[in-house]
Tab-separated table of C-alpha atoms in Angstrom:
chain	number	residue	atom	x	y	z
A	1	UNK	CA	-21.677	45.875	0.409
A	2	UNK	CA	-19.635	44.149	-1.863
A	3	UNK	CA	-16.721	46.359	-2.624
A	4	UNK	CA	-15.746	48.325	0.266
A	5	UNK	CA	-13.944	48.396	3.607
A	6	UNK	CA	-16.623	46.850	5.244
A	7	UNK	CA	-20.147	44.325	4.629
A	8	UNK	CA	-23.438	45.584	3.713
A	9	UNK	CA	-25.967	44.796	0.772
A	10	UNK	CA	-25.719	45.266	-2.917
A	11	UNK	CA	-28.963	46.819	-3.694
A	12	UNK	CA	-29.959	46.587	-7.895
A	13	UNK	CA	-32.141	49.433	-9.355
A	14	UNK	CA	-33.361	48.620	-13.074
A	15	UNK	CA	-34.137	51.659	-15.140
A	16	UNK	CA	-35.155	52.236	-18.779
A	17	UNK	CA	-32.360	54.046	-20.697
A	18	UNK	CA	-33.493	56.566	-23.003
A	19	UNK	CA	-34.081	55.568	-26.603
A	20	UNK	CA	-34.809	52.069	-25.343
A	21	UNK	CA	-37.634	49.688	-25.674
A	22	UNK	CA	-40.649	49.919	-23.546
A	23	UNK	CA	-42.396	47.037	-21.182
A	24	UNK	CA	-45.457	47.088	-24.272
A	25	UNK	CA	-43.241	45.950	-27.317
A	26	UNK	CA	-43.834	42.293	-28.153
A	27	UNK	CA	-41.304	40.297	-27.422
A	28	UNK	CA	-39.294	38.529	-30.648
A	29	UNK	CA	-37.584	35.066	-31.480
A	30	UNK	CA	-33.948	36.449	-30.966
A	31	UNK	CA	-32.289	34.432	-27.969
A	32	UNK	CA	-29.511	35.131	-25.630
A	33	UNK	CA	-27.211	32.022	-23.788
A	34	UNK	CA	-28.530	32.083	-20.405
A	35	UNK	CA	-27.816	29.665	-17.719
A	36	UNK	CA	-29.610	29.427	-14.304
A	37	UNK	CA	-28.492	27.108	-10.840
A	38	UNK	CA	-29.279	27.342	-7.001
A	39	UNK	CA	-27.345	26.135	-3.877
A	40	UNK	CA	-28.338	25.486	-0.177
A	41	UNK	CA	-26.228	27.845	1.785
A	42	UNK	CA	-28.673	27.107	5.233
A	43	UNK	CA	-26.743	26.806	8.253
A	44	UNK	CA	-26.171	23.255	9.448
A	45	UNK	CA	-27.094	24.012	12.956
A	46	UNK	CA	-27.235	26.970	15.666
A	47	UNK	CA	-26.063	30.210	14.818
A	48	UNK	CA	-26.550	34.091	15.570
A	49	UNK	CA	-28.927	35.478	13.124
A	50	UNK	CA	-28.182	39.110	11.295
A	51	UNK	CA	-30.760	41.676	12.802
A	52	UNK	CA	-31.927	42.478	15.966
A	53	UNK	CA	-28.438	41.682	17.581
A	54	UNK	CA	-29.455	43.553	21.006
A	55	UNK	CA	-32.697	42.010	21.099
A	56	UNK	CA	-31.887	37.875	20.141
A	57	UNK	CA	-29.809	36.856	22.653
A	58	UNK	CA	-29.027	33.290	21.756
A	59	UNK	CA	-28.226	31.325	18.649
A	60	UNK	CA	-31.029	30.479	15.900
A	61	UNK	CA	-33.280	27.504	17.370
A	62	UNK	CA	-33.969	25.835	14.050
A	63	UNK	CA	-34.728	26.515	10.292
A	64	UNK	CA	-38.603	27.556	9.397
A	65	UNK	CA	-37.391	28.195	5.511
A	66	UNK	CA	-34.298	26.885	3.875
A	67	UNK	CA	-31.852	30.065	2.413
A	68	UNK	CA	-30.111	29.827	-0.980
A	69	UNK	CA	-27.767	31.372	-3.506
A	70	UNK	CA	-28.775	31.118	-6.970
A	71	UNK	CA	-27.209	32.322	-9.999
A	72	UNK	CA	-28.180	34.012	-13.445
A	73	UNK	CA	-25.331	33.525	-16.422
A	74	UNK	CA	-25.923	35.420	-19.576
A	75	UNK	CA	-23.455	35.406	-22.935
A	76	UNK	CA	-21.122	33.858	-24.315
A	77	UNK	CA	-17.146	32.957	-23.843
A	78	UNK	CA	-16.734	34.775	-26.835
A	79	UNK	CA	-18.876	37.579	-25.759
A	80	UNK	CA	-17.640	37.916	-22.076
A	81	UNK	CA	-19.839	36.317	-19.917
A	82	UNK	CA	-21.525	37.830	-16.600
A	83	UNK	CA	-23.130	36.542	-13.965
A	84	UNK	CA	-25.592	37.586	-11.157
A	85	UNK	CA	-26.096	35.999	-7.893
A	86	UNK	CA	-28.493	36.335	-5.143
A	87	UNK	CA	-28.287	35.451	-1.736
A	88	UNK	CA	-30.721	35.172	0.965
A	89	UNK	CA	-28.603	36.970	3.406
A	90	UNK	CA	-28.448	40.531	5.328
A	91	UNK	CA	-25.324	41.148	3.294
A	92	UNK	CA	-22.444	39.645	1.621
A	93	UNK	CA	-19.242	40.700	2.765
A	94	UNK	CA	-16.534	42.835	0.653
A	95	UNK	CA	-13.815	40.046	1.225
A	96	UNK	CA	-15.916	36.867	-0.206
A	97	UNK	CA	-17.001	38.831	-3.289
A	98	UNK	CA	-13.315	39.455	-4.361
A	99	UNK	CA	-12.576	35.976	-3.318
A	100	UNK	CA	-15.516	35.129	-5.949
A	101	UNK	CA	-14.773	37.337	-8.515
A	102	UNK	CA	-10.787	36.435	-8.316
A	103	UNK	CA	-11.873	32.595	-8.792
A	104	UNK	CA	-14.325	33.084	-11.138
A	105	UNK	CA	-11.837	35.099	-13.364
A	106	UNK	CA	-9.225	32.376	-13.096
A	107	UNK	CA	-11.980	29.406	-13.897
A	108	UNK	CA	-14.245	30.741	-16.748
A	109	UNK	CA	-12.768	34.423	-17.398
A	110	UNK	CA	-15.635	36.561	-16.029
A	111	UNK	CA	-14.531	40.169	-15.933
A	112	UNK	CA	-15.221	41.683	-12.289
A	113	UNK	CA	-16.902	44.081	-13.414
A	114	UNK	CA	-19.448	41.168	-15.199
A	115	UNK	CA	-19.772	39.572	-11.277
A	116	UNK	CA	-22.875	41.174	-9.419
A	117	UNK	CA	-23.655	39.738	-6.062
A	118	UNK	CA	-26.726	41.134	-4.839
A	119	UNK	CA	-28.615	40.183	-1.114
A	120	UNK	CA	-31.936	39.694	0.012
A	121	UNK	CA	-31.511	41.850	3.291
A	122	UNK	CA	-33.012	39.213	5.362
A	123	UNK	CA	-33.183	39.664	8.748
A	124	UNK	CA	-33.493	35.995	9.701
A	125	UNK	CA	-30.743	34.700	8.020
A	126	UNK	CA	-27.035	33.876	9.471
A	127	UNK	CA	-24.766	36.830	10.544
A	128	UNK	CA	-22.002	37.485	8.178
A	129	UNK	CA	-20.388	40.152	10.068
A	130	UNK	CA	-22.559	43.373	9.519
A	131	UNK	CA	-24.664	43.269	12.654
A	132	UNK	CA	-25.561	44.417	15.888
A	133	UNK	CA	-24.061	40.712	17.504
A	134	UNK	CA	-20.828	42.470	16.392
A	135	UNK	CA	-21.445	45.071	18.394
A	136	UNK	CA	-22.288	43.047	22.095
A	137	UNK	CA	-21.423	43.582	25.637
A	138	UNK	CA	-20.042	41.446	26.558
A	139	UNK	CA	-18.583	40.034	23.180
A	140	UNK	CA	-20.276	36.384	21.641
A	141	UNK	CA	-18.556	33.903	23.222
A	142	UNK	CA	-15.689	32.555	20.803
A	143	UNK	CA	-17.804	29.105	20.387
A	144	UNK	CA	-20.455	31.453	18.733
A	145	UNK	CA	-18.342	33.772	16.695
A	146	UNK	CA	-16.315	30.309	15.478
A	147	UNK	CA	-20.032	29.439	13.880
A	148	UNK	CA	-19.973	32.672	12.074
A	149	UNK	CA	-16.723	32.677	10.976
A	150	UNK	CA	-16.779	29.050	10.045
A	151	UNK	CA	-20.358	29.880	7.653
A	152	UNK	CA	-18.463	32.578	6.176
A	153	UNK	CA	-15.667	30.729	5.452
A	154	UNK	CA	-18.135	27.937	3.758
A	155	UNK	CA	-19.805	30.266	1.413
A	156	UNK	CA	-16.954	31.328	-1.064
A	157	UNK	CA	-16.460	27.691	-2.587
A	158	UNK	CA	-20.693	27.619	-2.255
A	159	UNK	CA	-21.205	30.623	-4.296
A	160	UNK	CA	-18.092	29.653	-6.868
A	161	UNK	CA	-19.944	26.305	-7.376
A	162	UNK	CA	-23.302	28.218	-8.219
A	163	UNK	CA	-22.235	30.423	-10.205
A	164	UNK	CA	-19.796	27.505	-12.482
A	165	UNK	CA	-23.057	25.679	-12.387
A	166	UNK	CA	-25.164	28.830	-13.839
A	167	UNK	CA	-22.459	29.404	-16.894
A	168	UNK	CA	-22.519	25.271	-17.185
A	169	UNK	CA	-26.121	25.605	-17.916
A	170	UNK	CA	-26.020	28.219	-20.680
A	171	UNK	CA	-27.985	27.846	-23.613
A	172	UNK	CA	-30.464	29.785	-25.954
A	173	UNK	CA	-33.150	31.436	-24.135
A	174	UNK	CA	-35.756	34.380	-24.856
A	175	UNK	CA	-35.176	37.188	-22.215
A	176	UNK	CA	-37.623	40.209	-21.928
A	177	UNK	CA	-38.598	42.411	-18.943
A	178	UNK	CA	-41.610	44.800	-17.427
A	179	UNK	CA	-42.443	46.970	-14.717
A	180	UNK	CA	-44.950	46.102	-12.282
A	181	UNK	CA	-45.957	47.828	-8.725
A	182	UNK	CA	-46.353	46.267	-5.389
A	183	UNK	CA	-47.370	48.309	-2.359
A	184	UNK	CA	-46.606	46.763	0.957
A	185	UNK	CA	-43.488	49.158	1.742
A	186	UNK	CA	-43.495	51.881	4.152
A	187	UNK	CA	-40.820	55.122	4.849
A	188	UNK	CA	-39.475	54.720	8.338
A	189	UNK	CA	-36.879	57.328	8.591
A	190	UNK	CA	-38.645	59.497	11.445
A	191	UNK	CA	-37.128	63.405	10.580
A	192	UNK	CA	-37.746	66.045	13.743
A	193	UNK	CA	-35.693	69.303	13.185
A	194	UNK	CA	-34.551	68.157	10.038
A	195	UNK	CA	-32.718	65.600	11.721
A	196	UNK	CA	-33.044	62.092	11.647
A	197	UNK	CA	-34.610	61.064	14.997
A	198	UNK	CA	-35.299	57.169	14.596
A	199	UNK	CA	-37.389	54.352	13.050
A	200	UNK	CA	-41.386	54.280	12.658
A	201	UNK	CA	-43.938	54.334	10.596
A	202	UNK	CA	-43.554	57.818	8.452
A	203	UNK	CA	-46.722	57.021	5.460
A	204	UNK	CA	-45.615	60.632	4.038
A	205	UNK	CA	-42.278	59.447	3.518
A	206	UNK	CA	-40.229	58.457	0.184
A	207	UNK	CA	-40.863	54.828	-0.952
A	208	UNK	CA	-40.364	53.234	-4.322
A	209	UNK	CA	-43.006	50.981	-5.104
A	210	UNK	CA	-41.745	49.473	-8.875
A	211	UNK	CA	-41.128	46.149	-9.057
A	212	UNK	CA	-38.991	45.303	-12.148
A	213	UNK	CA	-39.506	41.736	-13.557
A	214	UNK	CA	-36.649	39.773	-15.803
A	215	UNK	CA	-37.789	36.625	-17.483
A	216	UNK	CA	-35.707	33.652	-18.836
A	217	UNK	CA	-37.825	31.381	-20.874
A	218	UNK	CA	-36.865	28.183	-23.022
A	219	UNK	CA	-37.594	28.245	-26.579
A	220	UNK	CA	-40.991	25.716	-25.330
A	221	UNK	CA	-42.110	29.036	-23.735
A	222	UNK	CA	-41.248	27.305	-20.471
A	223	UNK	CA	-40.388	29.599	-17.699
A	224	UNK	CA	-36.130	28.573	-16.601
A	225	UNK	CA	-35.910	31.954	-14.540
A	226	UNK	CA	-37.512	35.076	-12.948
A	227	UNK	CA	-35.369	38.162	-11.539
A	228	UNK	CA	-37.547	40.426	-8.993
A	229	UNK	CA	-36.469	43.543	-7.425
A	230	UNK	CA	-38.656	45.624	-4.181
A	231	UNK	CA	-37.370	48.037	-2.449
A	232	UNK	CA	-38.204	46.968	1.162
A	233	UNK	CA	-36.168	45.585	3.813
A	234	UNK	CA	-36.582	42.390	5.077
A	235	UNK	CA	-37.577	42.925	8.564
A	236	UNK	CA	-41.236	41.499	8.301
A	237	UNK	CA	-40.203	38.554	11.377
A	238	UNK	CA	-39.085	40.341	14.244
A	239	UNK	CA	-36.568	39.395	16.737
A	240	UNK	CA	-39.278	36.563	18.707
A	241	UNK	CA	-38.603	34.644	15.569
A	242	UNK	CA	-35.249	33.150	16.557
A	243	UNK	CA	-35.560	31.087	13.694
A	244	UNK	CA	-33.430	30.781	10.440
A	245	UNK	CA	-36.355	32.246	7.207
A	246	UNK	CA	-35.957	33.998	4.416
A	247	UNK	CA	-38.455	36.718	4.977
A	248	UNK	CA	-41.064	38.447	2.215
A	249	UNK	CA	-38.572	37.723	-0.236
A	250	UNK	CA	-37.856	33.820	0.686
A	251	UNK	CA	-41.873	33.817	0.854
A	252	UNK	CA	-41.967	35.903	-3.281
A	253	UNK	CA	-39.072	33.052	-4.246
A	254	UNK	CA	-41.234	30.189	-3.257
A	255	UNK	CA	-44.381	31.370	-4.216
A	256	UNK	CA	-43.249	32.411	-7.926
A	257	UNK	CA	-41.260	28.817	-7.921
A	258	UNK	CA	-44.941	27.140	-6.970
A	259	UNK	CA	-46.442	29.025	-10.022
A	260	UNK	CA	-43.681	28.016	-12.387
A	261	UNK	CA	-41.964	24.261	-11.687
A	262	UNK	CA	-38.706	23.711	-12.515
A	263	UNK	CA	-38.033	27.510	-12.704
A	264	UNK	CA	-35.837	29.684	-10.156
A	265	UNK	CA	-36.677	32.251	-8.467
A	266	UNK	CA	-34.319	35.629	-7.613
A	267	UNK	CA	-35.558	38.402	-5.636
A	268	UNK	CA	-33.356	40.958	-3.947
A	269	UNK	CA	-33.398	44.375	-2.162
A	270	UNK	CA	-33.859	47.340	-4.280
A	271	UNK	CA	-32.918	50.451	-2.618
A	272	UNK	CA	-35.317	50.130	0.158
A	273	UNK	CA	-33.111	51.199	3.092
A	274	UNK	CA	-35.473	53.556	4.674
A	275	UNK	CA	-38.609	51.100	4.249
A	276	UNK	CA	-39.684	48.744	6.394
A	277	UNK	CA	-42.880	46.122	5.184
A	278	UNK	CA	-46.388	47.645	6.098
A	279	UNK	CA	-47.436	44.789	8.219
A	280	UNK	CA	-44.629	43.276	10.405
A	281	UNK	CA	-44.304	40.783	13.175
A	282	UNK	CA	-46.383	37.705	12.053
A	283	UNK	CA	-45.042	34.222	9.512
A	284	UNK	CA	-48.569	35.092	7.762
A	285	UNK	CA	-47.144	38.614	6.651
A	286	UNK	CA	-44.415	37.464	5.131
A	287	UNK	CA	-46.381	35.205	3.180
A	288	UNK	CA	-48.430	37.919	2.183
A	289	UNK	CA	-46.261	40.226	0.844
A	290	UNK	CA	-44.669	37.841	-0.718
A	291	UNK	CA	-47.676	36.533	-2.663
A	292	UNK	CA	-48.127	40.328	-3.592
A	293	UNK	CA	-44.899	39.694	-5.245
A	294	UNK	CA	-45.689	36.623	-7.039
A	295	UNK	CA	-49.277	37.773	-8.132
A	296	UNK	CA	-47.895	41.158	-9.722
A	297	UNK	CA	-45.039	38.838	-11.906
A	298	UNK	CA	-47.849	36.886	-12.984
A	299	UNK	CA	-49.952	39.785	-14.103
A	300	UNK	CA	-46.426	41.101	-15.960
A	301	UNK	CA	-46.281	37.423	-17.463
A	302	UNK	CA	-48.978	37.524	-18.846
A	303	UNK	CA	-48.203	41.167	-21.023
A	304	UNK	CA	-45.897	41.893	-23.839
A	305	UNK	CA	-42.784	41.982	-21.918
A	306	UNK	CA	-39.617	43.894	-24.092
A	307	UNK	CA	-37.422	41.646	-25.290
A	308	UNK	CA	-33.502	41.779	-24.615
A	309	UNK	CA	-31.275	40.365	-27.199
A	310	UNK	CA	-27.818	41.161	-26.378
A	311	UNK	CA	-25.940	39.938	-23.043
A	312	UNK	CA	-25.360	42.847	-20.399
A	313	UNK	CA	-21.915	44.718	-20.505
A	314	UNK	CA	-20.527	45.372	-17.235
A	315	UNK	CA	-18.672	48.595	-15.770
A	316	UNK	CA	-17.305	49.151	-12.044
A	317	UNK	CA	-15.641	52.211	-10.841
A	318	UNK	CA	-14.509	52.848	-7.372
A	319	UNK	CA	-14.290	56.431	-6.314
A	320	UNK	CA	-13.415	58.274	-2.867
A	321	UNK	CA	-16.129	59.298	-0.488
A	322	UNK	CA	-14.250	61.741	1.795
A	323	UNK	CA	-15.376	62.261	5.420
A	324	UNK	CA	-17.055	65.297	6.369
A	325	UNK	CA	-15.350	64.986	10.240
A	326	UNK	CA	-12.346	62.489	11.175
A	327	UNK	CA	-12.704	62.826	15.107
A	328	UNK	CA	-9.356	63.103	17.013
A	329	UNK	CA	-8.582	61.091	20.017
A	330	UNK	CA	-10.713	62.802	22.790
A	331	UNK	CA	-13.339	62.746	20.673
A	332	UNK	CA	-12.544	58.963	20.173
A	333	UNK	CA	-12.397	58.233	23.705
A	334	UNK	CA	-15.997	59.930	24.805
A	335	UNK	CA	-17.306	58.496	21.943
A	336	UNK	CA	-16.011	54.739	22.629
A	337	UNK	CA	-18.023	55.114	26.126
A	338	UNK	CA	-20.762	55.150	24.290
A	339	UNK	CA	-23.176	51.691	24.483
A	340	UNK	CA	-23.677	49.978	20.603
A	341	UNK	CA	-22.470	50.053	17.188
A	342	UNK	CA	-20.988	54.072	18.055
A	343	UNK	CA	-19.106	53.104	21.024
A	344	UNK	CA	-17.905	49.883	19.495
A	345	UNK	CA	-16.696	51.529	16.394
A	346	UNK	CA	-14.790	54.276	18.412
A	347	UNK	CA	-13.262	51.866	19.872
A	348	UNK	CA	-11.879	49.912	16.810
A	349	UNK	CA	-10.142	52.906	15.629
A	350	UNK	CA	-8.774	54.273	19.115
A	351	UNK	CA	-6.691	50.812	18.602
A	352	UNK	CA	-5.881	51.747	15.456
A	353	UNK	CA	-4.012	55.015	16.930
A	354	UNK	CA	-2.737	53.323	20.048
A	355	UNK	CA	-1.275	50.889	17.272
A	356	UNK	CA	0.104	53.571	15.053
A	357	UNK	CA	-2.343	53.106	12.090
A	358	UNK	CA	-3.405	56.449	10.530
A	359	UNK	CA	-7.397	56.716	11.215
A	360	UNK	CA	-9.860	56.389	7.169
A	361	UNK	CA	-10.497	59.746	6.050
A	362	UNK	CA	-12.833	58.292	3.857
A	363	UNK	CA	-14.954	55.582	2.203
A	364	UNK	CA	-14.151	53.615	-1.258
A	365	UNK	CA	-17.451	53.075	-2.459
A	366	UNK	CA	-17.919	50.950	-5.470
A	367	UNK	CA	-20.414	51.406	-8.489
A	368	UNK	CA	-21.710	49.194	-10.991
A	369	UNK	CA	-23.497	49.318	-14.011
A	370	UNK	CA	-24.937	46.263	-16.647
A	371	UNK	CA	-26.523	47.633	-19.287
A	372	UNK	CA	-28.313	45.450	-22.252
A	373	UNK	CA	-27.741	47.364	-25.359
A	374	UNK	CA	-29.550	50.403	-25.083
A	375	UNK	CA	-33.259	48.448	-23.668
A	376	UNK	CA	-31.893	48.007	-20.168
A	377	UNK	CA	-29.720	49.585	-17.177
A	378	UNK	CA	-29.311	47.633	-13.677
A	379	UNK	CA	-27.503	49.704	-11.697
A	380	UNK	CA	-25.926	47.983	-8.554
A	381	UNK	CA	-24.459	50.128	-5.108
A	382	UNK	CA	-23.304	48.685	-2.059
A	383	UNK	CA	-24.901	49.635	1.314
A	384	UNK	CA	-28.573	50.732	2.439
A	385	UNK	CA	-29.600	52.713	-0.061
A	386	UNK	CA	-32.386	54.728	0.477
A	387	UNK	CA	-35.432	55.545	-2.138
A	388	UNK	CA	-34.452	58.767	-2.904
A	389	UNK	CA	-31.616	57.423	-4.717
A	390	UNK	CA	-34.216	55.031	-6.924
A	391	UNK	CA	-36.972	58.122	-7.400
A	392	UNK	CA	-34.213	60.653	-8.052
């Protein structure tokens, strides 16, 4: 999550506006600045991945796909420019995206609310602080949360750098967009009693199966960029896989890269936090689904995509989600007894009373909106969001 109390994903939804242009208009000559970059954010060496905490019980042995940030800069300084970057990450954490945004508004005046940074929701990528490994019993050693913490501390400056490179690069491109669908996600929010009882495979379940495409092309027609959104998580590798990958949607980046050279790809999580991929557990299926990602962009490629000719204007609100129970401290302490990410959180905020510190009563969840003119609406929230939000 990027601006809240604690990590998570940004999750982007694009949505036709009403009044706006659809996917079957030819797109025109008009051009809007747009500047494009990538950096290596792979670990240098062993560290816990994000995912599976319980189950991986050591550090990462080794990198089967390289992870990156890359960045998207439309507009110009006179227009107020934004920028969108993607990570290949579980999460990015609420601190480091007001680090970013606070340099990025001293350095080239990009409004917060202009500053998306979305994640991948790997689940072979470094932990950044959102996962079960926080959780442990015992804790990580201090050698092994040093790692983490020293990553973390190396990404800021990485994902300044991409993102000064990205508005460096601007210059006149053609931008249009379509709607494709991909199938390869699967509900797995398991309901008995009306109550959530568990993961597994529920085919009856909500799942949003769009798959908006955003192209950046040079005035030669030449492919510079492709945005990509799927609601899935990226849990195809499972925890035998101690190895550092980017999952379905490292597999979609490289495959859409291979199609176009010299162009970047960015794919991130749409709100996909009830699905899990159809086929899980094997390197080949996350090759697959990612080439079910790369063929369906080619097939929207190859259309009338609808052209955008005005830069996005960005909005952020923050507004109070209030608790529906604050436990008090008995509850605290029986609940603090309890093994994983319950027990563990109990027993962060039984410190906080035992230190004097009045307990949340609730959660400041952010909001974000880009809209381009009236054609397009990305709409960006921080967390797991599930489906229904998407379908709804």
């Amino acid at each position: 999550m990027t601006r809240s109390n604690f990590s998570g994903c940004l999750l982007l939804a694009i949505a036709v506006l009403t009044g706006g242009a659809s996917p079957a208009q030819k797109t025109t000559g008009a051009t809007v600045d747009v500047g494009v970059a990538r950096v290596d954010i792979t670990p240098e060496g062993p560290i816990r991945l994000s995912g599976y905490g319980w189950m991986r019980k050591t550090e990462s042995e080794g990198v089967l796909q390289r992870l990156g940030a890359k960045a998207l800069a439309f507009g110009s300084d006179a227009q107020g420019p934004s920028v969108l970057i993607t990570v290949d990450l579980a999460g990015i954490p609420a601190n480091i995206t007001a680090k970013v945004a606070e340099r990025l508004a001293r350095k080239a005046g990009v409004d917060p609310a202009r500053l998306a940074i979305c994640a991948s929701h790997t689940h072979s990528g470094p932990d950044v602080g959102n996962s079960h490994n926080m959780y442990s019993d015992p804790p990580l050693p201090v050698d092994q949360l040093g790692r983490i913490a020293l990553f973390l501390d190396s990404l800021t400056p990485k994902l300044e750098r991409v993102a000064l490179a990205a508005l460096q690069d601007r210059r006149p491109a053609r931008v249009a967009w379509g709607i494709g669908e991909v199938g390869f996600a699967l509900n797995r929010r398991v309901i008995k009693d009306g109550k959530w009882a568990g993961h597994g495979k529920v085919p009856e379940g909500p799942v949003d199966h769009a798959l908006p495409v955003l192209s950046v092309t040079g005035p030669d027609g030449k492919v510079r960029a492709i945005l990509t959104s799927y609601a899935c998580h990226g849990t195809t590798l499972f925890d035998d896989i101690n190895q550092t990958h980017g999952d379905w949607i490292g597999e979609a980046q490289r495959l859409i890269e291979v199609n176009h050279p010299g162009a970047i790809a960015l794919v991130t999580a749409g709100c996909g936090g009830d699905a899990d991929p159809n086929r899980r557990g094997k390197l080949e299926y996350a090759t697959q689904h990612g080439q079910s990602i790369a063929d369906e962009v080619e097939r929207l490629l190859a259309t009338s995509l609808s052209p955008l000719t005005v830069p996005p204007v960005g909005r952020l609100r923050k507004i109070e989600l209030p608790f529906d129970h604050v436990p008090d401290v008995k509850e605290l302490i029986a609940l603090a007894k309890e093994e994983g990410a319950k027990g563990h959180n109990a027993g962060v905020h039984l410190e906080r009373v035992v230190r004097g510190m009045a307990l949340p009563t609730s959660l400041t969840y952010p909001i974000q909106t880009w809209t381009f003119g009236n054609k397009l609406a990305m709409v960006f929230l921080g967390g797991e969001v599930v489906a229904d939000y998407s379908l709804r």
